[in-house]
Coordinates of C-alpha atoms and ligand atoms in Angstrom, one line a residue:
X1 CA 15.9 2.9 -21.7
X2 CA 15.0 -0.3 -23.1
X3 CA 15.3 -3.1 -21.2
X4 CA 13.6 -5.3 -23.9
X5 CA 14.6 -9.4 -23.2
X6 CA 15.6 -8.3 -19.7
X7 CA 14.4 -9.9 -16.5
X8 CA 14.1 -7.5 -13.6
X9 CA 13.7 -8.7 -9.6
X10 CA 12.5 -6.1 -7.8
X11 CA 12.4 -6.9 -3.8
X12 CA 9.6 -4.4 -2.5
X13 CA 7.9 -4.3 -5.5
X14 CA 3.9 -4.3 -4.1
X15 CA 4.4 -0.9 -3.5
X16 CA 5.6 2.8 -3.6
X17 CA 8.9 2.9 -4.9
X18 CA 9.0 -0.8 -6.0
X19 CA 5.8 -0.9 -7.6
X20 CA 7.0 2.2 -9.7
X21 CA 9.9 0.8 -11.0
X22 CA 8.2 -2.8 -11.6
X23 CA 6.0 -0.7 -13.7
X24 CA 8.7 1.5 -15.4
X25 CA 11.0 -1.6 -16.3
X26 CA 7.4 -3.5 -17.8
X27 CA 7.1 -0.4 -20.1
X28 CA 10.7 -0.6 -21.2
X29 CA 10.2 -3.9 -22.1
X30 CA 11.5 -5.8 -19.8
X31 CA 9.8 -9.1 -17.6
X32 CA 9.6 -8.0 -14.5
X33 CA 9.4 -10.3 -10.6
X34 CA 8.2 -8.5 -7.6
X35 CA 8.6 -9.8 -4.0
X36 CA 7.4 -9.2 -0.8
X37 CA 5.8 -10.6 2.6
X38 CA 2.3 -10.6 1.5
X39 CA 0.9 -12.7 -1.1
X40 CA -2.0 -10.7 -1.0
X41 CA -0.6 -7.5 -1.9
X42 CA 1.6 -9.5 -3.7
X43 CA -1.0 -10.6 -6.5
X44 CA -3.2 -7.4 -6.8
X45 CA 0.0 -5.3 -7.5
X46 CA 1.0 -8.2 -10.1
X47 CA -2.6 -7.9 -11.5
X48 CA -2.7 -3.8 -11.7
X49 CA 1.0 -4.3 -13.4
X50 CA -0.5 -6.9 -16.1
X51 CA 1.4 -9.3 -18.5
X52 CA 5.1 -9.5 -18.1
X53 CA 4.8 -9.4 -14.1
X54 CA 5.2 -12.5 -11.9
X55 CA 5.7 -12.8 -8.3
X56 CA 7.1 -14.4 -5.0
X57 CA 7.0 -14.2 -1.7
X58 CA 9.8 -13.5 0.6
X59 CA 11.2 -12.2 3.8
X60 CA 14.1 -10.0 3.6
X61 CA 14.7 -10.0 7.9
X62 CA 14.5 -13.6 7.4
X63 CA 17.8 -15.8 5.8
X64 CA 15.8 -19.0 5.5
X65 CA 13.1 -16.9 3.2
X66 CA 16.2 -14.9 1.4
X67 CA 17.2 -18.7 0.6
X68 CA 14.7 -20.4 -0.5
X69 CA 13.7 -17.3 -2.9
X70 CA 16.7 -17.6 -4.6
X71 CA 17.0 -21.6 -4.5
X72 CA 14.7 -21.5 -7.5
X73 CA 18.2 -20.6 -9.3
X74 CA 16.5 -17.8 -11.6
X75 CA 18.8 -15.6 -12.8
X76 CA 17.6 -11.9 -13.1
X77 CA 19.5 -9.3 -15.4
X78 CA 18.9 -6.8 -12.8
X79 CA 17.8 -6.9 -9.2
X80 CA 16.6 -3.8 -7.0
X81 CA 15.7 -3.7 -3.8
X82 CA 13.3 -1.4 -2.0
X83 CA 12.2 -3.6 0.7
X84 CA 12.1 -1.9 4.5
X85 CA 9.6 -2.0 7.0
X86 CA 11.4 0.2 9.9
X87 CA 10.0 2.4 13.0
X88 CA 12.8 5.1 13.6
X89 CA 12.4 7.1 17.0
X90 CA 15.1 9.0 18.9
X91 CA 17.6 7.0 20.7
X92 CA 16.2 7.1 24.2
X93 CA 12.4 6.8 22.8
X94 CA 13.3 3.0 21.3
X95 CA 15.2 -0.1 22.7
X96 CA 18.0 -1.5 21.1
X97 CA 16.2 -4.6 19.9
X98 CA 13.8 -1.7 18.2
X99 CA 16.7 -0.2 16.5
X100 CA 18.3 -3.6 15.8
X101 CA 15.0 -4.6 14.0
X102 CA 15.1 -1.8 12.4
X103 CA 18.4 -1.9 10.3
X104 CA 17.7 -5.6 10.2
X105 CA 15.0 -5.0 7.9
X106 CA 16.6 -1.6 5.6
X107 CA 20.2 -3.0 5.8
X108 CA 21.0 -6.6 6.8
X109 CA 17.6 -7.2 3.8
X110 CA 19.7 -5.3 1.2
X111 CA 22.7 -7.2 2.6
X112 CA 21.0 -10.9 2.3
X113 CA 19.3 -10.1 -0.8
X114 CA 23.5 -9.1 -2.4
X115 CA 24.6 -12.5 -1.1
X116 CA 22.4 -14.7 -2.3
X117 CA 20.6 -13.1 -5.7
X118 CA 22.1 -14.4 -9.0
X119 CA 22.2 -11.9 -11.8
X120 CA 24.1 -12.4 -15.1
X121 CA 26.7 -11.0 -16.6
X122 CA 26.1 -6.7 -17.6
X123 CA 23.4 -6.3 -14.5
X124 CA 23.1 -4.6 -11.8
X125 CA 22.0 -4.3 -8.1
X126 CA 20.1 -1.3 -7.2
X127 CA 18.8 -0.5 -3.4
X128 CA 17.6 2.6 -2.0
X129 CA 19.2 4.6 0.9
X130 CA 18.5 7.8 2.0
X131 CA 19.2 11.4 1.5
X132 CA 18.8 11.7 6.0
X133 CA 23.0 9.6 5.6
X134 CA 24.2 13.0 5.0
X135 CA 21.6 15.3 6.6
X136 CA 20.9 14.1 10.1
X137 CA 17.9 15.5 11.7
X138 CA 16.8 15.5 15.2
X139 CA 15.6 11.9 16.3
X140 CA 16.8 10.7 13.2
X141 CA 20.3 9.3 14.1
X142 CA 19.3 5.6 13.3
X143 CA 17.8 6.8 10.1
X144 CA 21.2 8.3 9.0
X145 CA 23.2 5.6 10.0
X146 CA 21.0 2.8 7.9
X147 CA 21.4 5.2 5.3
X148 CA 25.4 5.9 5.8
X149 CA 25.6 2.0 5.9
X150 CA 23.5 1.1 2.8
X151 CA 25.6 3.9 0.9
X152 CA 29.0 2.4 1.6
X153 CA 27.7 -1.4 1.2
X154 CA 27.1 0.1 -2.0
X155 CA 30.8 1.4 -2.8
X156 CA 32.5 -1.3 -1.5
X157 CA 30.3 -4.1 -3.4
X158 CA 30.7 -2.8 -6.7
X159 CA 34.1 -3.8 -5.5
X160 CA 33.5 -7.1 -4.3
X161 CA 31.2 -8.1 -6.7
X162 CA 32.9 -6.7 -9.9
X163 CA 32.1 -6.5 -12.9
X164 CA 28.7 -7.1 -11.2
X165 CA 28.0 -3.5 -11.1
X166 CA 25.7 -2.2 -7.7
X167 CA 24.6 1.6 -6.9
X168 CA 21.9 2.9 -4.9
X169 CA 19.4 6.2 -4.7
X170 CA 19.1 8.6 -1.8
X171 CA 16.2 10.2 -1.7
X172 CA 14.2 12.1 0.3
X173 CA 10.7 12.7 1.4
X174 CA 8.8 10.1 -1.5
X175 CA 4.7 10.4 -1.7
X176 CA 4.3 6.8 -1.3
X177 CA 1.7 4.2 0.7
X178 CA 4.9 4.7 3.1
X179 CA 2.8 7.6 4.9
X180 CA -0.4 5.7 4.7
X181 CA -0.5 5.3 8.4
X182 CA -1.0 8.6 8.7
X183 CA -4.2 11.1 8.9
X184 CA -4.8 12.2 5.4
X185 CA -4.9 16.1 6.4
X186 CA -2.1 15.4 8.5
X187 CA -0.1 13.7 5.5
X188 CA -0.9 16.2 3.1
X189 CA 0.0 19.2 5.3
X190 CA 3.3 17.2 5.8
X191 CA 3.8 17.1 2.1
X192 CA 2.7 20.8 1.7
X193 CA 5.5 21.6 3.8
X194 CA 8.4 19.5 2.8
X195 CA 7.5 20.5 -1.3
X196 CA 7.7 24.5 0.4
X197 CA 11.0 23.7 1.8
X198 CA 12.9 21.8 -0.7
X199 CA 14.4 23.7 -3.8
X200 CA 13.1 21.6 -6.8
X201 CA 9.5 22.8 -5.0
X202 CA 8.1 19.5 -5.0
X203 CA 8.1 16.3 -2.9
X204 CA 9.5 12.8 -4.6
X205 CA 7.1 10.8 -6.9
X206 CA 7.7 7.3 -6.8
X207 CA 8.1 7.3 -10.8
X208 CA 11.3 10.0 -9.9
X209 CA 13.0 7.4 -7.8
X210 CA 12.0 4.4 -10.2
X211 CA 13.8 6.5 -13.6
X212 CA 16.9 7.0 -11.4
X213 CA 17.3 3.0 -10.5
X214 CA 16.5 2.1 -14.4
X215 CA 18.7 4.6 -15.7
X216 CA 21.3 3.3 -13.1
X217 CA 20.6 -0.1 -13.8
X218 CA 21.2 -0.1 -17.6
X219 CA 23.8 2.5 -17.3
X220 CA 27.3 0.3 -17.8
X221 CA 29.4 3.3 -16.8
X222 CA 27.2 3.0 -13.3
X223 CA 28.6 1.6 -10.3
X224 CA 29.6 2.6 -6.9
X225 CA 27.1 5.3 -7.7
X226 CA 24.8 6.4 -4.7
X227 CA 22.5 9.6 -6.6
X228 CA 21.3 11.9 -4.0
X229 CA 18.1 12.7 -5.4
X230 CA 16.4 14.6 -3.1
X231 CA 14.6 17.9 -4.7
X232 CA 17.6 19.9 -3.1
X233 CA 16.4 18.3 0.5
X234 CA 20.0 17.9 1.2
X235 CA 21.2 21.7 0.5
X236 CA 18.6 23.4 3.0
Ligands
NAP1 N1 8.8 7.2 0.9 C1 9.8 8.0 1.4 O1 9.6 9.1 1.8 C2 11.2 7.5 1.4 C3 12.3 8.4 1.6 C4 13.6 8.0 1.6 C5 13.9 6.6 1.6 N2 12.8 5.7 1.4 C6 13.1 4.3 1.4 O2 12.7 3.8 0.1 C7 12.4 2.4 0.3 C8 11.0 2.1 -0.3 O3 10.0 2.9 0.4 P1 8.6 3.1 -0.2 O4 8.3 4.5 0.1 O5 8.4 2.6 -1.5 O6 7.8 2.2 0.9 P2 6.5 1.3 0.8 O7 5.5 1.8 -0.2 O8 6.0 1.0 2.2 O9 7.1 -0.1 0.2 C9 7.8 -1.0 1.0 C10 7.8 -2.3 0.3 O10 8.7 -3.2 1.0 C11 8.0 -4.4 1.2 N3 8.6 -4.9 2.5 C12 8.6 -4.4 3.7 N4 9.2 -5.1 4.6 C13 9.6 -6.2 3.9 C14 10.3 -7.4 4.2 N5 10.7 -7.7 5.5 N6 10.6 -8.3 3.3 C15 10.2 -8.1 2.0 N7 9.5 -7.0 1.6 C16 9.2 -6.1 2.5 C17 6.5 -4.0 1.3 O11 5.6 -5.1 1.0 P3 5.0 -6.1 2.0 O12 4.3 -5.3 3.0 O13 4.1 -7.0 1.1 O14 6.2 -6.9 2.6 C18 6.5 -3.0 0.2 O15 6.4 -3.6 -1.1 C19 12.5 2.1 1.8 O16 13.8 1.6 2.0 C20 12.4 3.5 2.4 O17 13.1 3.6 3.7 C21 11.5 6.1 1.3

């Protein structure tokens, strides 16, 4: 891939999956901006990424923040979003203003992020879904229907926004500061299990996820494309 001359935006990019790509796009050769809520994470993930990373601070729950982000009037060649901050419980275990807040943040952030980025002609817009869209598990409803959502705001985009092209990545379980809340036996055991069960024998790796949205991104035959890639999570 070589994204040499290209300028890549990349909403969620202090960490996990973001960070990844950030850093995967800076060794292709591109400049690369990441975004988030905090400044602070903000600048020591622009510092571990080096020269050729800037970065900004925004909100994605927030359309005043999504504005003034994009006011600047930067264009980027390609803009990905893996920004999401949301608690998923069963339905009767969470409020609806939970749940609301929750595909505020995953979907209606994607959503603001498409309407108001400006990216020149041959790019793309990349977000990340999930592989739970098509696999439902128990007490994961609300996870599969952000997913579901994010995967046909996807499609019918790279519609709308033609010859703009837009895809997205479903993955599944991802080793990434995601799980950091959790005890780190309890995490690992968690990850034990899930690379057990999944075919490919192995849980995500950010970097994974990060090649699929750059090969995506500079692929021009790509759009409308949601890649399940989910070590075979989806088949068992
Ligand atoms: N890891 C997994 O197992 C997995 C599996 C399937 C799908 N996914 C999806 O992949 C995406 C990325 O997850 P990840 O594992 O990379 O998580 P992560 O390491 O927690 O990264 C999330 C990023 O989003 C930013 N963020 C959160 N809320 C934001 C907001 N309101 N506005 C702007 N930035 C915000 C965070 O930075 P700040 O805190 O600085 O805002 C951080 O940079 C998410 O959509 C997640 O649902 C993850």
């Amino acid at each position: 891939m070589d994204l040499r001359s290209r300028h890549l935006l990349v909403v969620g990019g202090s960490s996990g999956i973001g960070f990844a790509t950030a850093k995967a796009a800076l060794a292709a050769g591109a400049r690369v901006t990441i975004a988030s809520r905090s400044a602070d994470k903000l600048k020591a993930a622009a510092d571990a990424l080096g020269d050729g990373a800037t970065h900004g601070v925004i909100d994605v729950t927030d359309d005043a923040s999504v504005e003034r982000f994009f006011a600047a009037g930067t264009t980027y060649d390609h803009v990905v979003v893996t920004a999401a901050d949301v608690r998923i419980a069963s339905i009767r275990d969470i409020t609806v203003s939970e749940a609301q807040a929750a595909m505020n943040s995953k979907f209606w952030g994607i959503y603001r992020v498409a309407r108001a980025a400006k990216v020149a002609p041959g790019g793309s817009l990349g977000f990340i879904a999930g592989f739970r869209s098509q696999r439902p598990g128990p007490g994961l409803a609300l996870m599969s229907a952000i997913n579901a959502a994010i995967e046909g705001l996807t499609r019918g985009l790279a519609l709308d926004l033609r010859p703009l092209r837009v895809n997205a990545v479903s993955p599944a379980l991802v080793d990434t500061e995601l799980w950091s809340g959790m005890a780190p036996d309890a995490r690992a055991a968690m990850i034990a299990k899930m690379a057990a069960h999944y075919p490919a024998g192995t849980v995500g790796k950010p970097e994974h996820i990060a090649d699929a949205l750059l090969m995506l991104a500079t692929n021009p035959y790509a759009t409308g494309t949601v890649l399940m890639l989910d070590g075979g999570a989806s088949l068992v």
